[in-house]
Every structure is written in structure tokens, then in C-alpha cells.
CSV table of C-alpha atoms in Angstrom, one decimal:
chain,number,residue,atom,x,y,z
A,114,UNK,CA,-64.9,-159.4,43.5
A,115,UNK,CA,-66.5,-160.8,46.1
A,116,UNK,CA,-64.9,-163.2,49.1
A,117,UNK,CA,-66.7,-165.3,51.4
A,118,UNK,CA,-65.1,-166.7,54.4
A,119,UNK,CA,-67.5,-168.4,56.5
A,120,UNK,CA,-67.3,-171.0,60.1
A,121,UNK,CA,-67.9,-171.0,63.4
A,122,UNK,CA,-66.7,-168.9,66.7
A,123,UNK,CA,-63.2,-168.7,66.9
A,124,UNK,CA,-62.2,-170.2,63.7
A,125,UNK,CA,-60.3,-167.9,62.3
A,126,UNK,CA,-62.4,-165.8,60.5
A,127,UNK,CA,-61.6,-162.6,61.3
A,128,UNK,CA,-57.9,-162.5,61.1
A,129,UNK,CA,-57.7,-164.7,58.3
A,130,UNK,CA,-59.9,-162.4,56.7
A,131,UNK,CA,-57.9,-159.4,57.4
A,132,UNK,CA,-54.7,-161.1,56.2
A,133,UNK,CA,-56.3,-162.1,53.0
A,134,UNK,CA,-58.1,-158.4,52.5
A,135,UNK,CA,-54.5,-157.0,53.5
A,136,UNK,CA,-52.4,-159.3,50.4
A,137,UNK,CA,-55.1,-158.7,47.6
A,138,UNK,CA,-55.5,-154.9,48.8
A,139,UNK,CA,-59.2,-155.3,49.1
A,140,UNK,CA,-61.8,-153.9,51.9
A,141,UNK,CA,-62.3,-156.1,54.8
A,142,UNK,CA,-65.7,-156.4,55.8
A,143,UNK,CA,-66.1,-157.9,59.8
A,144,UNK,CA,-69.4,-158.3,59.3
A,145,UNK,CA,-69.3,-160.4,63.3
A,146,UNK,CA,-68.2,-157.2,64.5
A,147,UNK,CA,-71.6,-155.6,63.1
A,148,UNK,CA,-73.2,-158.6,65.1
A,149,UNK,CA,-71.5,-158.1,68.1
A,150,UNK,CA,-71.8,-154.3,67.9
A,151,UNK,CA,-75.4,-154.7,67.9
A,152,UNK,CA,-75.2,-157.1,71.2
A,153,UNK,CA,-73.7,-154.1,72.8
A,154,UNK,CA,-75.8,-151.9,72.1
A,155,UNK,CA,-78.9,-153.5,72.8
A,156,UNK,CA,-77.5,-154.9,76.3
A,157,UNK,CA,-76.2,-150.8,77.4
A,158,UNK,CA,-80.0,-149.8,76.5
A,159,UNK,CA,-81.5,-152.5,78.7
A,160,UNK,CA,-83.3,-154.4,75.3
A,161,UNK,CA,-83.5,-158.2,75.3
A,162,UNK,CA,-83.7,-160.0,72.6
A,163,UNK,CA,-86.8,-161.1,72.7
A,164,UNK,CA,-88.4,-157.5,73.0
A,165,UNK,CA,-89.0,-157.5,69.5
A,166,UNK,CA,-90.9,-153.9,68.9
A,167,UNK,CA,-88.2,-152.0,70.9
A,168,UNK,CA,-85.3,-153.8,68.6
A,169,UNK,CA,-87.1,-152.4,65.6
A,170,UNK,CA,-86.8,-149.1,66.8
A,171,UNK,CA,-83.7,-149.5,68.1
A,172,UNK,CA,-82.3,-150.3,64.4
A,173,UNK,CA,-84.4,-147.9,63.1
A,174,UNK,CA,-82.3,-145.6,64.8
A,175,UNK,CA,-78.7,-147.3,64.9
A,176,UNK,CA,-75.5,-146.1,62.4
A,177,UNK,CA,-72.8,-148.7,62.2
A,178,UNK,CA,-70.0,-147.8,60.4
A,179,UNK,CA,-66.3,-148.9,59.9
A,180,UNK,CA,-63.4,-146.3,59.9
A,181,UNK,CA,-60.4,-145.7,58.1
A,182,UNK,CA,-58.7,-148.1,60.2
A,183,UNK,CA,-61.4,-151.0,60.7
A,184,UNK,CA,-62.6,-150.1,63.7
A,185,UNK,CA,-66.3,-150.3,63.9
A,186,UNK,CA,-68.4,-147.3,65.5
A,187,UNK,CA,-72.0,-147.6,66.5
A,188,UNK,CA,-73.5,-144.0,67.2
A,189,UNK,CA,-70.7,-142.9,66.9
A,190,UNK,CA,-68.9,-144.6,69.5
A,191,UNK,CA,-66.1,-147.1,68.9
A,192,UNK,CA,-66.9,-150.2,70.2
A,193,UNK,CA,-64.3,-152.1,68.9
A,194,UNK,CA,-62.7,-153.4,72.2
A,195,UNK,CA,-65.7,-153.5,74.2
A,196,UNK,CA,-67.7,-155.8,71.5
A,197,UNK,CA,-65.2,-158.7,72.4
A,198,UNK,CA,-65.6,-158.8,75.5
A,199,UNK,CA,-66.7,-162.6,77.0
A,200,UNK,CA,-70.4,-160.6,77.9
A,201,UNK,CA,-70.9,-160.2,74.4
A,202,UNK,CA,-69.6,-163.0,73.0
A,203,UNK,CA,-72.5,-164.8,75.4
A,204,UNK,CA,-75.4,-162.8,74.1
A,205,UNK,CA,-74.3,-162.4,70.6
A,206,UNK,CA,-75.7,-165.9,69.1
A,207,UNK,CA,-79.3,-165.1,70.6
A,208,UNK,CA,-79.1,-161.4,69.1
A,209,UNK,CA,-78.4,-162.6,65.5
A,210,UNK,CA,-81.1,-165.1,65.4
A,211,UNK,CA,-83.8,-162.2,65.4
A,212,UNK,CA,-84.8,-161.6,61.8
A,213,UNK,CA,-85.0,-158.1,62.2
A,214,UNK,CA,-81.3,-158.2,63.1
A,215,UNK,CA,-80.2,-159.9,60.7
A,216,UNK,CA,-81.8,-158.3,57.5
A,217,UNK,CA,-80.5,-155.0,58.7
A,218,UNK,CA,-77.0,-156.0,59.2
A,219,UNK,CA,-77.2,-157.8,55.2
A,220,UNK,CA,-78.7,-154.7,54.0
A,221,UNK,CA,-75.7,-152.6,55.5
A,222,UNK,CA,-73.0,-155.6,54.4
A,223,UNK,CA,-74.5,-154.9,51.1
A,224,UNK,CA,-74.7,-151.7,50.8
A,225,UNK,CA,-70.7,-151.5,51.9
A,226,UNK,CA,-69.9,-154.5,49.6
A,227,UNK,CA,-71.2,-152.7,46.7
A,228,UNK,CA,-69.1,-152.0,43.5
A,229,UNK,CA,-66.1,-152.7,45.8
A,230,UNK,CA,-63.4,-155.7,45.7
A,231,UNK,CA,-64.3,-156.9,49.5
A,232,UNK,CA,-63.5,-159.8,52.0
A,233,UNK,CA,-66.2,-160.6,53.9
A,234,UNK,CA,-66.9,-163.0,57.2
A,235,UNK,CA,-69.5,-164.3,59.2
A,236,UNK,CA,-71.7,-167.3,59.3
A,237,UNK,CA,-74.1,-166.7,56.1
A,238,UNK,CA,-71.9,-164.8,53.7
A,239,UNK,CA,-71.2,-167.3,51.5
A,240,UNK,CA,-75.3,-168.5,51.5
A,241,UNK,CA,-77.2,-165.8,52.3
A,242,UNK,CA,-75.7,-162.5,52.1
A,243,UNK,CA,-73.7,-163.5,48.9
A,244,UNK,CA,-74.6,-166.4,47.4
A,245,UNK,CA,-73.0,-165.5,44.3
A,246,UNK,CA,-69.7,-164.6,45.9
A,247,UNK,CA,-66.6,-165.3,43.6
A,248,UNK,CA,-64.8,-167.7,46.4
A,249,UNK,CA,-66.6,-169.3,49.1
A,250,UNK,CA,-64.6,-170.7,51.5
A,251,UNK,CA,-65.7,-172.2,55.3
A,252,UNK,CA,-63.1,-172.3,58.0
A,253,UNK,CA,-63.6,-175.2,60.6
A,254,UNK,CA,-61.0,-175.8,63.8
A,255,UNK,CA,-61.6,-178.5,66.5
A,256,UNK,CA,-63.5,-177.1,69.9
A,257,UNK,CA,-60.2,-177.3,71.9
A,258,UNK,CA,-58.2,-175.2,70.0
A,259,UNK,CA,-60.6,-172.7,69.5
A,260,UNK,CA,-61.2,-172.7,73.4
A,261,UNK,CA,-57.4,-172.3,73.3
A,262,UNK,CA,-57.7,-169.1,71.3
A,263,UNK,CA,-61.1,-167.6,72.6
A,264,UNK,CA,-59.2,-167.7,75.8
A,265,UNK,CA,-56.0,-165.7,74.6
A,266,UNK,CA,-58.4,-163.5,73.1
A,267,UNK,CA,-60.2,-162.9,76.6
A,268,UNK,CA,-57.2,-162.6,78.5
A,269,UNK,CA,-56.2,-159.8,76.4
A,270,UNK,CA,-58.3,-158.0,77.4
A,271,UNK,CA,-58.2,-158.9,81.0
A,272,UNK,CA,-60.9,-161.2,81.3
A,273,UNK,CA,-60.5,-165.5,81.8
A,274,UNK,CA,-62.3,-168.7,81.8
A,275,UNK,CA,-61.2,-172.2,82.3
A,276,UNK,CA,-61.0,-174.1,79.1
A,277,UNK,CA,-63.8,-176.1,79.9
A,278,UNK,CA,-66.2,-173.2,80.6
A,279,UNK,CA,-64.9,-171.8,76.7
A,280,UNK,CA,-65.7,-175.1,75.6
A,281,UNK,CA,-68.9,-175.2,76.7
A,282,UNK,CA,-69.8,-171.5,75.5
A,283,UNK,CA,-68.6,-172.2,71.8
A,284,UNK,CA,-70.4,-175.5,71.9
A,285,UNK,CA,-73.2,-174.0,72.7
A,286,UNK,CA,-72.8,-170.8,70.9
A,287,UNK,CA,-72.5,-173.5,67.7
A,288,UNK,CA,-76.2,-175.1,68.2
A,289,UNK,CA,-77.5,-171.8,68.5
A,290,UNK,CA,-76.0,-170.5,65.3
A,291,UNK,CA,-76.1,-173.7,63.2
A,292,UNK,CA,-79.9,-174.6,64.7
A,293,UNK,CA,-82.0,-171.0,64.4
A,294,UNK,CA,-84.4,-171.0,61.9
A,295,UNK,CA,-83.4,-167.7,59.7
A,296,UNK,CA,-80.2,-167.7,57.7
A,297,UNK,CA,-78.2,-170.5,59.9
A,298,UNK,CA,-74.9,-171.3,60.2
A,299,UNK,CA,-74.0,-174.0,56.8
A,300,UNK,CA,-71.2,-174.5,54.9
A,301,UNK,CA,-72.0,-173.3,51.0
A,302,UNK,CA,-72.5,-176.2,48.8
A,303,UNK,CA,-69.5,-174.1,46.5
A,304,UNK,CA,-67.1,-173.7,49.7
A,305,UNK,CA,-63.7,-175.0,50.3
A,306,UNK,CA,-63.5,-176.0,53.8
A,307,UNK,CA,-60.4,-175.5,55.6
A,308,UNK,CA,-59.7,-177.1,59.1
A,309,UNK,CA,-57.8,-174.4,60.9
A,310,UNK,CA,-56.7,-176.4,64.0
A,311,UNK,CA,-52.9,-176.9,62.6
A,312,UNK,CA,-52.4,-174.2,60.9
A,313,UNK,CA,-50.8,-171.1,61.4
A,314,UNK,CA,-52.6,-167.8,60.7
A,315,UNK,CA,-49.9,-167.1,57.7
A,316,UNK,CA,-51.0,-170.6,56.0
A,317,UNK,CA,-54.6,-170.1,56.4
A,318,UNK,CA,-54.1,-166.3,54.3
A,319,UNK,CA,-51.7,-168.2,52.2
A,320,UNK,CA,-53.8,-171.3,51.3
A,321,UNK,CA,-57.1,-169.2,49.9
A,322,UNK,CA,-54.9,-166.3,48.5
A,323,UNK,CA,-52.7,-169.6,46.3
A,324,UNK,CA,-56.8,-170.7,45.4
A,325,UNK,CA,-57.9,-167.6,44.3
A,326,UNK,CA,-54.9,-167.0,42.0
A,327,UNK,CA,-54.9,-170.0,40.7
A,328,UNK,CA,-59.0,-170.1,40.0
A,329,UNK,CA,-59.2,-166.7,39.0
């Protein structure tokens, strides 16, 4: 079985995702992380994204893999912390609208989806990567709150902004993603949305694992 959980930066994805993956005892596929992994790579070996014959060999070249306990590796090195850092999350949107990018990163979600029961998030799960995918859902939030949360994220790690710079970076972040030509940010015509912004982390996991079982 295949799950799609799709939306925007700092929706929820990820850990909703997790929790979900976590209850049904599925794999959890963060296929943002592969994005963002990517990002990282590309910006420590000097490669814009608009250098598009050295990206092809980059990817040519690149291993991404997830380990026993999610963390995602690329070269061998895990990048896990370093991927979410506010750097990254800057570049990131620009990085996945290169074609080449993306069709790598779907032929790798698709090779790790295979045969398994999986969770998977992004942007394009749901349309592009698996269209057919048993549930579709699409996780919304409003722009304040997921300021509110990029910014706990950041400060984690010991990085800030003021809210109104984190605003701005997801707004634009959103155009980017929902405006670039190949594979763009959409909600599935087969979703179920889910506005985020009240909800605890527990009822998002709860309200798509009560759908599943009761569409199943």
C-alpha cells in the first residue's frame, strides 16, 4: 500500500508522516529530505542550479540512501542535521525545479517504494510520483503558523529569523514550488486536504490513520 501525503513547507509533512508510518508499521519515505540532501550537496561542490551539465554529472555520481534509523546519507555521509539548516531550506525550491533533479529523486522514491507498504511525502507524491497511491492526502496550515514552526525548527539547531523574514521565505518558497513548470506543487484531484494550523501533531496521525481504516 501506497500513502501520499503531500503540501507545502512546514505543513506537517514530515512528522505527520513519520507518525502515521510509525502506527501502521510501514516504511517512511522523506522524500524532502532527498531534495534537500541534494541542495547540500550541490551548494559544498560549488554547483548552481542553473549549471545544468555539471548537475548531470553530479547525479550521475550521487548515492542517497536512508538507514536503519531514517537518517538519510548522501556519499555516504549523513546529512540529516545539516540538510535543515535555514541555507538549505533557501536553495532547496530552485534545486527541485531542475528536471534532471527531479526524475532522479522519483526514480530512487520508486525504486525504495517498490513491493513495500510505504508512507511517502513531498509536493508531487500524490500526482506525479504516485498517482495511483492508495490514499492521497494534502496537508495545508496558514503562513503564520508555519513561520511559527519553521522558526522552532531553526532554533533548534541554533539558527533564527524574525517571523516576518520566515514568512516571507515560505511565501516565496510556495510560488516557486507551486509555479515551476515540471511536476509542481497541486493538490491531487483524489486528496483529502487537511488544514494543519489547529491541530496537534497526534490528531493530524490520528485523522488519516481513522481514514485509512475506515476506507480500506
Amino acid at each position: 500500500m501506497i500513502i501520499a501525503i503531500d503540501g507545502p513547507s512546514a505543513s506537517g509533512k514530515s512528522t505527520t508522516a513519520k507518525g502515521v508510518a510509525e502506527k501502521l508499521g510501514f516504511t517512511h519515505l522523506d522524500t524532502g529530505a532527498m531534495y534537500r540532501a541534494v541542495t547540500w550537496g550541490l551548494k559544498n561542490a560549488e554547483i548552481t542550479a542553473d549549471d545544468i551539465e555539471t548537475i548531470r554529472h553530479f547525479l550521475s555520481e550521487i548515492e542517497i540512501y536512508f538507514d536503519a534509523t531514517n537518517r538519510i546519507h548522501l556519499n555516504g555521509v549523513d546529512v540529516s542535521r545539516e540538510i535543515r539548516s535555514g541555507n538549505i531550506s533557501s536553495r532547496v525550491s530552485a534545486v527541485s525545479a531542475v528536471i534532471e533533479v527531479r526524475e532522479k529523486m522519483v526514480k530512487i522514491q520508486r525504486q525504495i517504494a517498490k513491493g513495500n507498504n510505504c508512507v511517502l511525502e513531498g509536493r508531487d507524491i500524490g500526482t506525479v510520483v504516485f498517482p495511483n497511491a492508495e490514499f492521497k492526502f494534502f496537508l495545508i496550515a496558514d503562513v503564520d503558523v508555519r513561520a511559527k514552526r519553521r522558526l522552532i525548527d531553526l532554533e533548534k539547531m541554533g539558527e533564527t529569523k524574525t517571523i516576518s523574514e520566515l514568512i516571507a521565505d515560505i511565501r516565496r518558497r510556495d510560488e516557486l514550488d507551486s509555479s515551476r513548470d515540471h511536476s509542481p506543487l497541486i493538490q491531487a484531484e483524489d486528496a483529502i486536504p487537511i488544514d494543519t494550523s489547529q491541530l496537534t501533531i497526534d490528531e493530524q496521525i490520528n485523522k488519516i490513520i481513522n481514514h485509512i481504516n475506515l476506507n480500506k
